[in-house]
Structure formats: structure tokens, C-alpha cells
PDB file of C-alpha atoms in Angstrom:
ATOM      1  CA  MET A   1     107.997 133.253 128.837  1.00  0.00           C
ATOM      2  CA  ASP A   2     110.185 133.982 125.876  1.00  0.00           C
ATOM      3  CA  ARG A   3     110.155 132.086 122.645  1.00  0.00           C
ATOM      4  CA  ARG A   4     113.264 130.028 123.478  1.00  0.00           C
ATOM      5  CA  GLU A   5     111.693 128.816 126.735  1.00  0.00           C
ATOM      6  CA  VAL A   6     108.488 127.948 124.935  1.00  0.00           C
ATOM      7  CA  LEU A   7     110.334 125.899 122.325  1.00  0.00           C
ATOM      8  CA  SER A   8     112.192 123.975 125.102  1.00  0.00           C
ATOM      9  CA  THR A   9     108.899 122.951 126.689  1.00  0.00           C
ATOM     10  CA  ILE A  10     107.665 120.987 123.671  1.00  0.00           C
ATOM     11  CA  PRO A  11     110.018 117.967 123.901  1.00  0.00           C
ATOM     12  CA  LYS A  12     109.264 117.677 127.605  1.00  0.00           C
ATOM     13  CA  ALA A  13     105.461 117.847 127.281  1.00  0.00           C
ATOM     14  CA  VAL A  14     103.624 114.866 128.701  1.00  0.00           C
ATOM     15  CA  ASN A  15     100.562 115.763 126.702  1.00  0.00           C
ATOM     16  CA  LEU A  16      99.311 118.464 124.369  1.00  0.00           C
ATOM     17  CA  TYR A  17      95.998 119.222 122.690  1.00  0.00           C
ATOM     18  CA  ILE A  18      95.493 119.555 118.948  1.00  0.00           C
ATOM     19  CA  ILE A  19      92.530 120.698 116.788  1.00  0.00           C
ATOM     20  CA  HIS A  20      91.427 118.019 114.376  1.00  0.00           C
ATOM     21  CA  SER A  21      89.104 118.751 111.435  1.00  0.00           C
ATOM     22  CA  GLU A  22      86.029 116.434 111.276  1.00  0.00           C
ATOM     23  CA  PHE A  23      86.112 117.004 107.470  1.00  0.00           C
ATOM     24  CA  THR A  24      89.558 115.464 107.009  1.00  0.00           C
ATOM     25  CA  ARG A  25      90.101 113.406 110.278  1.00  0.00           C
ATOM     26  CA  LEU A  26      93.446 115.166 110.319  1.00  0.00           C
ATOM     27  CA  PRO A  27      94.791 118.274 112.033  1.00  0.00           C
ATOM     28  CA  TYR A  28      92.867 121.442 111.070  1.00  0.00           C
ATOM     29  CA  ILE A  29      95.143 123.586 108.905  1.00  0.00           C
ATOM     30  CA  GLU A  30      94.972 127.402 108.463  1.00  0.00           C
ATOM     31  CA  CYS A  31      97.138 130.102 106.855  1.00  0.00           C
ATOM     32  CA  ASP A  32      98.425 132.352 109.624  1.00  0.00           C
ATOM     33  CA  ASP A  33      97.307 135.948 108.860  1.00  0.00           C
ATOM     34  CA  LYS A  34     100.627 137.431 110.150  1.00  0.00           C
ATOM     35  CA  THR A  35     103.372 135.050 109.126  1.00  0.00           C
ATOM     36  CA  PHE A  36     101.485 133.402 106.189  1.00  0.00           C
ATOM     37  CA  ASP A  37     102.695 130.044 107.424  1.00  0.00           C
ATOM     38  CA  ASP A  38     100.418 126.950 107.023  1.00  0.00           C
ATOM     39  CA  VAL A  39      99.898 126.042 110.681  1.00  0.00           C
ATOM     40  CA  ALA A  40      98.224 123.440 112.800  1.00  0.00           C
ATOM     41  CA  PHE A  41      96.999 124.400 116.266  1.00  0.00           C
ATOM     42  CA  PHE A  42      98.530 122.966 119.514  1.00  0.00           C
ATOM     43  CA  PHE A  43      97.645 123.844 123.122  1.00  0.00           C
ATOM     44  CA  ASP A  44      99.079 123.080 126.523  1.00  0.00           C
ATOM     45  CA  ILE A  45      95.784 123.798 128.265  1.00  0.00           C
ATOM     46  CA  LYS A  46      92.518 122.071 127.171  1.00  0.00           C
ATOM     47  CA  GLU A  47      90.308 125.047 127.990  1.00  0.00           C
ATOM     48  CA  ASN A  48      92.215 127.156 125.519  1.00  0.00           C
ATOM     49  CA  ALA A  49      91.853 124.453 122.863  1.00  0.00           C
ATOM     50  CA  ASP A  50      88.123 124.294 123.576  1.00  0.00           C
ATOM     51  CA  LYS A  51      87.850 128.063 123.083  1.00  0.00           C
ATOM     52  CA  LYS A  52      89.584 127.837 119.667  1.00  0.00           C
ATOM     53  CA  SER A  53      87.333 124.900 118.804  1.00  0.00           C
ATOM     54  CA  LYS A  54      84.226 126.988 119.413  1.00  0.00           C
ATOM     55  CA  GLU A  55      85.616 129.794 117.198  1.00  0.00           C
ATOM     56  CA  LEU A  56      86.103 127.419 114.340  1.00  0.00           C
ATOM     57  CA  LEU A  57      82.623 125.948 114.747  1.00  0.00           C
ATOM     58  CA  GLU A  58      81.179 129.483 114.249  1.00  0.00           C
ATOM     59  CA  LYS A  59      83.010 129.419 110.868  1.00  0.00           C
ATOM     60  CA  LYS A  60      81.258 126.113 110.039  1.00  0.00           C
ATOM     61  CA  GLN A  61      84.605 124.268 110.481  1.00  0.00           C
ATOM     62  CA  LYS A  62      83.498 121.122 112.341  1.00  0.00           C
ATOM     63  CA  ASN A  63      86.354 119.957 114.620  1.00  0.00           C
ATOM     64  CA  THR A  64      87.365 118.116 117.725  1.00  0.00           C
ATOM     65  CA  VAL A  65      89.973 118.631 120.367  1.00  0.00           C
ATOM     66  CA  VAL A  66      92.301 115.597 120.521  1.00  0.00           C
ATOM     67  CA  GLU A  67      94.627 114.980 123.433  1.00  0.00           C
ATOM     68  CA  LEU A  68      98.073 113.664 122.475  1.00  0.00           C
ATOM     69  CA  ASN A  69     100.584 111.849 124.634  1.00  0.00           C
ATOM     70  CA  GLN A  70     104.283 112.094 124.006  1.00  0.00           C
ATOM     71  CA  GLU A  71     104.314 109.463 121.271  1.00  0.00           C
ATOM     72  CA  GLY A  72     101.251 110.959 119.677  1.00  0.00           C
ATOM     73  CA  ILE A  73     102.878 114.458 119.661  1.00  0.00           C
ATOM     74  CA  LEU A  74     105.901 113.173 117.703  1.00  0.00           C
ATOM     75  CA  ARG A  75     103.684 111.206 115.303  1.00  0.00           C
ATOM     76  CA  ALA A  76     101.567 114.327 114.742  1.00  0.00           C
ATOM     77  CA  PHE A  77     104.645 116.436 113.920  1.00  0.00           C
ATOM     78  CA  THR A  78     105.894 113.822 111.478  1.00  0.00           C
ATOM     79  CA  HIS A  79     102.512 113.593 109.665  1.00  0.00           C
ATOM     80  CA  LEU A  80     102.335 117.383 109.437  1.00  0.00           C
ATOM     81  CA  VAL A  81     105.759 117.518 107.750  1.00  0.00           C
ATOM     82  CA  ILE A  82     104.640 114.911 105.200  1.00  0.00           C
ATOM     83  CA  ALA A  83     101.462 116.921 104.597  1.00  0.00           C
ATOM     84  CA  GLY A  84     103.438 120.063 103.714  1.00  0.00           C
ATOM     85  CA  VAL A  85     102.675 122.033 106.841  1.00  0.00           C
ATOM     86  CA  ASP A  86     105.264 124.742 107.679  1.00  0.00           C
ATOM     87  CA  ALA A  87     104.650 125.328 111.336  1.00  0.00           C
ATOM     88  CA  ILE A  88     102.448 125.027 114.429  1.00  0.00           C
ATOM     89  CA  LYS A  89     100.694 127.763 116.224  1.00  0.00           C
ATOM     90  CA  TYR A  90     101.404 126.727 119.781  1.00  0.00           C
ATOM     91  CA  ASN A  91      99.245 128.313 122.499  1.00  0.00           C
ATOM     92  CA  CYS A  92     101.441 128.085 125.595  1.00  0.00           C
ATOM     93  CA  GLN A  93     100.052 129.479 128.858  1.00  0.00           C
ATOM     94  CA  GLY A  94      97.494 131.512 126.855  1.00  0.00           C
ATOM     95  CA  GLU A  95      99.973 133.128 124.438  1.00  0.00           C
ATOM     96  CA  ASP A  96     100.332 132.180 120.755  1.00  0.00           C
ATOM     97  CA  TYR A  97     103.732 131.301 119.208  1.00  0.00           C
ATOM     98  CA  VAL A  98     104.282 130.332 115.630  1.00  0.00           C
ATOM     99  CA  ILE A  99     107.085 127.711 115.626  1.00  0.00           C
ATOM    100  CA  GLN A 100     108.564 126.144 112.457  1.00  0.00           C
ATOM    101  CA  LEU A 101     108.400 122.392 112.355  1.00  0.00           C
ATOM    102  CA  ASN A 102     112.084 122.246 111.448  1.00  0.00           C
ATOM    103  CA  GLU A 103     112.798 123.782 114.852  1.00  0.00           C
ATOM    104  CA  ILE A 104     111.091 120.803 116.511  1.00  0.00           C
ATOM    105  CA  VAL A 105     111.816 117.778 114.404  1.00  0.00           C
ATOM    106  CA  LYS A 106     114.719 116.967 112.105  1.00  0.00           C
ATOM    107  CA  LEU A 107     113.576 116.948 108.514  1.00  0.00           C
ATOM    108  CA  SER A 108     115.105 114.491 106.046  1.00  0.00           C
ATOM    109  CA  ASP A 109     116.868 116.124 103.164  1.00  0.00           C
ATOM    110  CA  PHE A 110     116.869 114.050  99.967  1.00  0.00           C
ATOM    111  CA  SER A 111     118.063 116.804  97.595  1.00  0.00           C
ATOM    112  CA  ASP A 112     121.399 115.094  97.004  1.00  0.00           C
ATOM    113  CA  LEU A 113     119.691 111.938  95.661  1.00  0.00           C
ATOM    114  CA  PRO A 114     118.717 111.634  92.026  1.00  0.00           C
ATOM    115  CA  PRO A 115     114.991 112.242  91.455  1.00  0.00           C
ATOM    116  CA  GLU A 116     114.293 108.568  90.732  1.00  0.00           C
ATOM    117  CA  LYS A 117     115.768 107.515  94.108  1.00  0.00           C
ATOM    118  CA  ARG A 118     113.972 110.086  96.229  1.00  0.00           C
ATOM    119  CA  PRO A 119     110.978 108.776  98.262  1.00  0.00           C
ATOM    120  CA  VAL A 120     107.679 109.771  96.775  1.00  0.00           C
ATOM    121  CA  GLU A 121     106.312 112.791  98.703  1.00  0.00           C
ATOM    122  CA  ASN A 122     103.700 115.228  97.443  1.00  0.00           C
ATOM    123  CA  ARG A 123     103.665 117.776 100.275  1.00  0.00           C
ATOM    124  CA  THR A 124     102.201 120.660  98.302  1.00  0.00           C
ATOM    125  CA  LEU A 125      99.504 118.477  96.819  1.00  0.00           C
ATOM    126  CA  GLN A 126      98.663 117.043 100.230  1.00  0.00           C
ATOM    127  CA  LEU A 127      98.405 120.513 101.649  1.00  0.00           C
ATOM    128  CA  THR A 128      96.029 121.832  98.907  1.00  0.00           C
ATOM    129  CA  MET A 129      93.894 118.703  99.246  1.00  0.00           C
ATOM    130  CA  LEU A 130      93.535 119.400 103.029  1.00  0.00           C
ATOM    131  CA  TYR A 131      92.543 123.047 102.489  1.00  0.00           C
ATOM    132  CA  PHE A 132      90.148 122.075  99.672  1.00  0.00           C
ATOM    133  CA  ALA A 133      88.394 119.384 101.769  1.00  0.00           C
ATOM    134  CA  GLN A 134      88.064 121.733 104.788  1.00  0.00           C
ATOM    135  CA  GLU A 135      86.537 124.519 102.718  1.00  0.00           C
ATOM    136  CA  ILE A 136      84.224 122.648 100.319  1.00  0.00           C
ATOM    137  CA  ARG A 137      82.739 120.596 103.200  1.00  0.00           C
ATOM    138  CA  ALA A 138      82.293 123.633 105.331  1.00  0.00           C
ATOM    139  CA  ASN A 139      80.467 125.284 102.445  1.00  0.00           C
ATOM    140  CA  ILE A 140      78.567 122.307 101.097  1.00  0.00           C
ATOM    141  CA  ASP A 141      75.499 124.559 100.429  1.00  0.00           C
ATOM    142  CA  ASN A 142      77.630 127.070  98.430  1.00  0.00           C
ATOM    143  CA  PRO A 143      80.623 125.242  96.853  1.00  0.00           C
ATOM    144  CA  ASN A 144      81.086 127.820  94.031  1.00  0.00           C
ATOM    145  CA  THR A 145      82.902 130.482  95.966  1.00  0.00           C
ATOM    146  CA  PRO A 146      85.990 132.214  94.408  1.00  0.00           C
ATOM    147  CA  GLU A 147      88.108 130.876  97.325  1.00  0.00           C
ATOM    148  CA  ILE A 148      87.129 127.283  96.641  1.00  0.00           C
ATOM    149  CA  HIS A 149      87.585 127.723  92.880  1.00  0.00           C
ATOM    150  CA  ASP A 150      91.074 129.090  93.412  1.00  0.00           C
ATOM    151  CA  MET A 151      91.948 126.106  95.770  1.00  0.00           C
ATOM    152  CA  GLU A 152      90.668 123.657  93.155  1.00  0.00           C
ATOM    153  CA  GLU A 153      92.815 125.244  90.385  1.00  0.00           C
ATOM    154  CA  GLU A 154      95.855 125.140  92.653  1.00  0.00           C
ATOM    155  CA  MET A 155      95.185 121.499  93.550  1.00  0.00           C
ATOM    156  CA  MET A 156      94.898 120.538  89.798  1.00  0.00           C
ATOM    157  CA  VAL A 157      98.298 122.201  89.080  1.00  0.00           C
ATOM    158  CA  ASN A 158      99.840 120.207  91.916  1.00  0.00           C
ATOM    159  CA  ILE A 159      98.334 116.961  90.703  1.00  0.00           C
ATOM    160  CA  LEU A 160     100.122 117.536  87.364  1.00  0.00           C
ATOM    161  CA  LYS A 161     103.470 117.994  89.271  1.00  0.00           C
ATOM    162  CA  ALA A 162     102.968 114.830  91.388  1.00  0.00           C
ATOM    163  CA  ARG A 163     104.338 111.325  91.286  1.00  0.00           C
ATOM    164  CA  PHE A 164     102.180 108.630  92.825  1.00  0.00           C
ATOM    165  CA  LEU A 165     102.663 105.201  94.495  1.00  0.00           C
ATOM    166  CA  VAL A 166     100.351 102.679  92.768  1.00  0.00           C
ATOM    167  CA  PRO A 167      99.675  99.178  94.166  1.00  0.00           C
ATOM    168  CA  VAL A 168     100.120  96.409  91.550  1.00  0.00           C
ATOM    169  CA  ARG A 169      99.966  92.633  91.487  1.00  0.00           C
ATOM    170  CA  GLU A 170     101.864  90.262  89.280  1.00  0.00           C
ATOM    171  CA  VAL A 171      99.625  88.149  86.985  1.00  0.00           C
ATOM    172  CA  GLU A 172     100.411  85.620  84.276  1.00  0.00           C
ATOM    173  CA  VAL A 173      99.012  86.464  80.857  1.00  0.00           C
ATOM    174  CA  GLU A 174      99.756  83.981  78.028  1.00  0.00           C
ATOM    175  CA  GLY A 175     102.893  82.805  79.805  1.00  0.00           C
ATOM    176  CA  GLN A 176     104.190  86.278  80.447  1.00  0.00           C
ATOM    177  CA  THR A 177     104.306  88.076  83.818  1.00  0.00           C
ATOM    178  CA  GLN A 178     102.513  91.420  83.840  1.00  0.00           C
ATOM    179  CA  MET A 179     101.862  94.024  86.472  1.00  0.00           C
ATOM    180  CA  GLN A 180      98.152  94.671  87.061  1.00  0.00           C
ATOM    181  CA  MET A 181      96.725  97.635  88.904  1.00  0.00           C
ATOM    182  CA  LEU A 182      94.217  97.026  91.635  1.00  0.00           C
ATOM    183  CA  MET A 183      90.693  98.426  91.695  1.00  0.00           C
ATOM    184  CA  ILE A 184      88.516  99.225  94.647  1.00  0.00           C
ATOM    185  CA  LYS A 185      84.697  99.345  94.623  1.00  0.00           C
ATOM    186  CA  LEU A 186      83.061 102.560  95.977  1.00  0.00           C
ATOM    187  CA  GLY A 187      79.960 101.230  97.702  1.00  0.00           C
ATOM    188  CA  GLU A 188      77.266  99.241  96.057  1.00  0.00           C
ATOM    189  CA  ASN A 189      76.548 101.773  93.296  1.00  0.00           C
ATOM    190  CA  GLY A 190      79.673 103.828  93.445  1.00  0.00           C
ATOM    191  CA  GLY A 191      81.622 102.175  90.580  1.00  0.00           C
ATOM    192  CA  SER A 192      85.283 101.144  90.752  1.00  0.00           C
ATOM    193  CA  MET A 193      88.534 103.140  90.730  1.00  0.00           C
ATOM    194  CA  ILE A 194      92.216 102.521  90.786  1.00  0.00           C
ATOM    195  CA  PRO A 195      93.760 103.574  94.147  1.00  0.00           C
ATOM    196  CA  VAL A 196      96.924 105.762  94.030  1.00  0.00           C
ATOM    197  CA  PHE A 197      98.836 107.252  96.926  1.00  0.00           C
ATOM    198  CA  THR A 198     100.765 110.408  97.569  1.00  0.00           C
ATOM    199  CA  ASP A 199     103.333 108.924  99.950  1.00  0.00           C
ATOM    200  CA  ASN A 200     104.313 105.814 101.893  1.00  0.00           C
ATOM    201  CA  ILE A 201     102.325 106.757 105.013  1.00  0.00           C
ATOM    202  CA  GLU A 202      99.081 106.792 102.906  1.00  0.00           C
ATOM    203  CA  PHE A 203     100.142 103.626 101.013  1.00  0.00           C
ATOM    204  CA  ASP A 204     100.735 101.756 104.315  1.00  0.00           C
ATOM    205  CA  LYS A 205      97.111 102.375 105.276  1.00  0.00           C
ATOM    206  CA  MET A 206      96.077  99.633 102.787  1.00  0.00           C
ATOM    207  CA  PRO A 207      95.454  96.158 104.272  1.00  0.00           C
ATOM    208  CA  ASN A 208      98.597  94.128 104.397  1.00  0.00           C
ATOM    209  CA  ASP A 209      98.878  91.932 101.335  1.00  0.00           C
ATOM    210  CA  GLU A 210     102.245  90.293 100.503  1.00  0.00           C
ATOM    211  CA  THR A 211     101.188  89.810  96.890  1.00  0.00           C
ATOM    212  CA  VAL A 212     100.799  93.538  96.310  1.00  0.00           C
ATOM    213  CA  LYS A 213     103.814  95.627  95.314  1.00  0.00           C
ATOM    214  CA  LYS A 214     104.234  99.324  94.704  1.00  0.00           C
ATOM    215  CA  THR A 215     105.304 101.103  91.606  1.00  0.00           C
ATOM    216  CA  ILE A 216     105.862 104.798  90.919  1.00  0.00           C
ATOM    217  CA  ILE A 217     103.873 106.641  88.177  1.00  0.00           C
ATOM    218  CA  ASP A 218     104.063 110.319  87.306  1.00  0.00           C
ATOM    219  CA  ALA A 219     100.934 112.316  86.733  1.00  0.00           C
ATOM    220  CA  LYS A 220     101.407 112.544  82.926  1.00  0.00           C
ATOM    221  CA  SER A 221     101.504 108.739  82.648  1.00  0.00           C
ATOM    222  CA  LEU A 222      98.633 108.406  85.018  1.00  0.00           C
ATOM    223  CA  ILE A 223      96.193 110.651  83.237  1.00  0.00           C
ATOM    224  CA  ASN A 224      97.086 109.054  79.914  1.00  0.00           C
ATOM    225  CA  PHE A 225      96.723 105.469  81.152  1.00  0.00           C
ATOM    226  CA  PRO A 226      94.032 103.647  79.124  1.00  0.00           C
ATOM    227  CA  LEU A 227      91.064 102.765  81.475  1.00  0.00           C
ATOM    228  CA  THR A 228      88.932  99.703  81.025  1.00  0.00           C
ATOM    229  CA  PRO A 229      85.143 100.282  80.664  1.00  0.00           C
ATOM    230  CA  GLU A 230      84.538  98.976  84.188  1.00  0.00           C
ATOM    231  CA  CYS A 231      86.967 101.542  85.702  1.00  0.00           C
ATOM    232  CA  ASP A 232      85.735 105.065  86.543  1.00  0.00           C
ATOM    233  CA  GLY A 233      89.188 106.623  87.069  1.00  0.00           C
ATOM    234  CA  PHE A 234      91.648 107.004  89.963  1.00  0.00           C
ATOM    235  CA  LEU A 235      91.204 107.651  93.632  1.00  0.00           C
ATOM    236  CA  ILE A 236      93.955 109.587  95.425  1.00  0.00           C
ATOM    237  CA  ASN A 237      94.535 108.412  98.989  1.00  0.00           C
ATOM    238  CA  PRO A 238      91.292 106.299  99.355  1.00  0.00           C
ATOM    239  CA  MET A 239      92.049 105.708 103.145  1.00  0.00           C
ATOM    240  CA  GLY A 240      92.788 109.313 103.933  1.00  0.00           C
ATOM    241  CA  VAL A 241      91.597 112.660 102.507  1.00  0.00           C
ATOM    242  CA  SER A 242      90.562 111.068  99.294  1.00  0.00           C
ATOM    243  CA  LEU A 243      90.203 112.798  95.931  1.00  0.00           C
ATOM    244  CA  PRO A 244      88.541 111.085  92.925  1.00  0.00           C
ATOM    245  CA  LEU A 245      89.923 111.658  89.461  1.00  0.00           C
ATOM    246  CA  ASN A 246      87.004 110.718  87.168  1.00  0.00           C
ATOM    247  CA  ALA A 247      86.784 110.978  83.417  1.00  0.00           C
ATOM    248  CA  GLY A 248      85.852 114.670  83.486  1.00  0.00           C
ATOM    249  CA  ILE A 249      88.693 115.644  85.823  1.00  0.00           C
ATOM    250  CA  ILE A 250      91.204 113.607  83.843  1.00  0.00           C
ATOM    251  CA  ASN A 251      90.170 115.371  80.610  1.00  0.00           C
ATOM    252  CA  ASN A 252      90.621 118.755  82.353  1.00  0.00           C
ATOM    253  CA  LEU A 253      94.037 117.705  83.553  1.00  0.00           C
ATOM    254  CA  LYS A 254      94.988 116.657  79.976  1.00  0.00           C
ATOM    255  CA  ASN A 255      93.860 120.067  78.677  1.00  0.00           C
ATOM    256  CA  MET A 256      95.826 121.832  81.411  1.00  0.00           C
ATOM    257  CA  GLU A 257      98.892 119.764  80.506  1.00  0.00           C
ATOM    258  CA  ILE A 258      98.508 120.687  76.793  1.00  0.00           C
ATOM    259  CA  THR A 259      98.009 124.429  77.655  1.00  0.00           C
ATOM    260  CA  SER A 260     101.097 124.361  79.903  1.00  0.00           C
ATOM    261  CA  ALA A 261     103.245 122.780  77.222  1.00  0.00           C
ATOM    262  CA  ASP A 262     102.086 125.334  74.639  1.00  0.00           C
ATOM    263  CA  LYS A 263     103.249 128.191  76.918  1.00  0.00           C
ATOM    264  CA  GLU A 264     106.814 126.768  77.220  1.00  0.00           C
TER     265      GLU A 264
END
């Protein structure tokens, strides 16, 4: 079967199988060693998906094989695009094919819109968060490897480039309407943090509340926002692959911002 034939089978597929990471509850992502694309793994035969699953378990990457129907396949492709994934590695009839996502789904192009009108998306940040979560949780007994350190540095750089969606609620203070950020409590002894989101898909995971609105804040404004004593920082994507920004990380981000500005 040539590549064109393989590509034509995907829209017709009744069901496919995908490898999900148990560390992120999202598709397992890997950098392909030949094309260097960031790929998720799809299969047309469950036995082949199970074989790949066992290989990943040997690398301490806990995972599950998930069966997708037609609606689930399309939803998975959409989420992968938002997460910054380039391609899928599709195992069709036992052969692997790397297929770019833009060959399967139509990607929206917002480049003609002014920056302030573009939807908030942080694909590069999302991707580095996925990689970081997979690696640090697979190596929980040895989290200080050079690979994990490099991923963490890259993730911090991407945070500084990001814009975030922040839930706010209107409150009356001395007769004036102000926008107040929300806070979520992290368990009984986990403190409280302000939730922020990388995109609308993550934002919409919040419980529906008509009194809550969204505002857009860039990273510079976020890390310089004055926190109250009862607030421990920010939590990126609390309903997804979450990443806490506590006081120590915020200070590191501020120092990185200053160093970057000095170099310009």
C-alpha cells in the first residue's frame, strides 16, 4: 500500500487505536528519530497497538491503548493540533507512515489577524509541557537528568512567550466594578492558586458558570501580578496537564526575563 492509499483510508476509518500516556491522560507524544516530527501513535490493528504499548512500558512510560470511533478520531486530531503536535505515526497493516496533521485536517490560519484578535493558543508551550510531564513522571526516582533539565528550560522560555486566558468575575468595590481573579484550593493542605489556561479547549474544562468571564494576560503581566498572602501563585491548565507557578518559579521567570532583555 503506497502512502497516498494509506492517507485515503484515514477519513474512512470506522475506528482506530491510539496510545495514551497515563502520566498526562492525553496521547503519548514522541520525537520521531527519522523525521524529527513530534508524533502521536495511531494503529488500525489493536494487536499492533498493544505491541507498541508494551515497548513503551519497558521505558517506564505508563500508557493505555484507547479505541476511537470516527467522532473520536476527528476530536483527537483537533486536540493534537492545539497541543502543537506536527504529525501522527500511523501503523497501517503493520507498516509505519509519518503523516502530517495538515494533510488530514484543515488548520485555521489566523496570521492575517492582528495579534490582539487572534485566538489564544500556546502550541509550543503545550507541547513542552506534555514532554516534560511524560519524562519527569517516568523518571520520578531520578528527576535530575540532563534531558529533563533541558525540557524544563525550554518550557520556561515558552512560558515567557505565552498569553493566557484567565477566568475573572466582576465585583463591586466601593461602588466601582472591578475584575477579580478566581482562586482554586489544591487539596486540604495544598494552598490556593489562580487558574490560567493556554487555550479555549482547556478553559472550557472549567465548570460552567455564567458569572465567570475570560480575560487575556501575557506572561510578563502575569509574573509581575501582585499576589495576596493567601495565594501561592498560578496553576496552568488545572484540569489538564497542569503546571504550578509558585513563588520560586515566578522569581526564576522574572530573572530570565531580565537576562533576556539585557541581551537585546
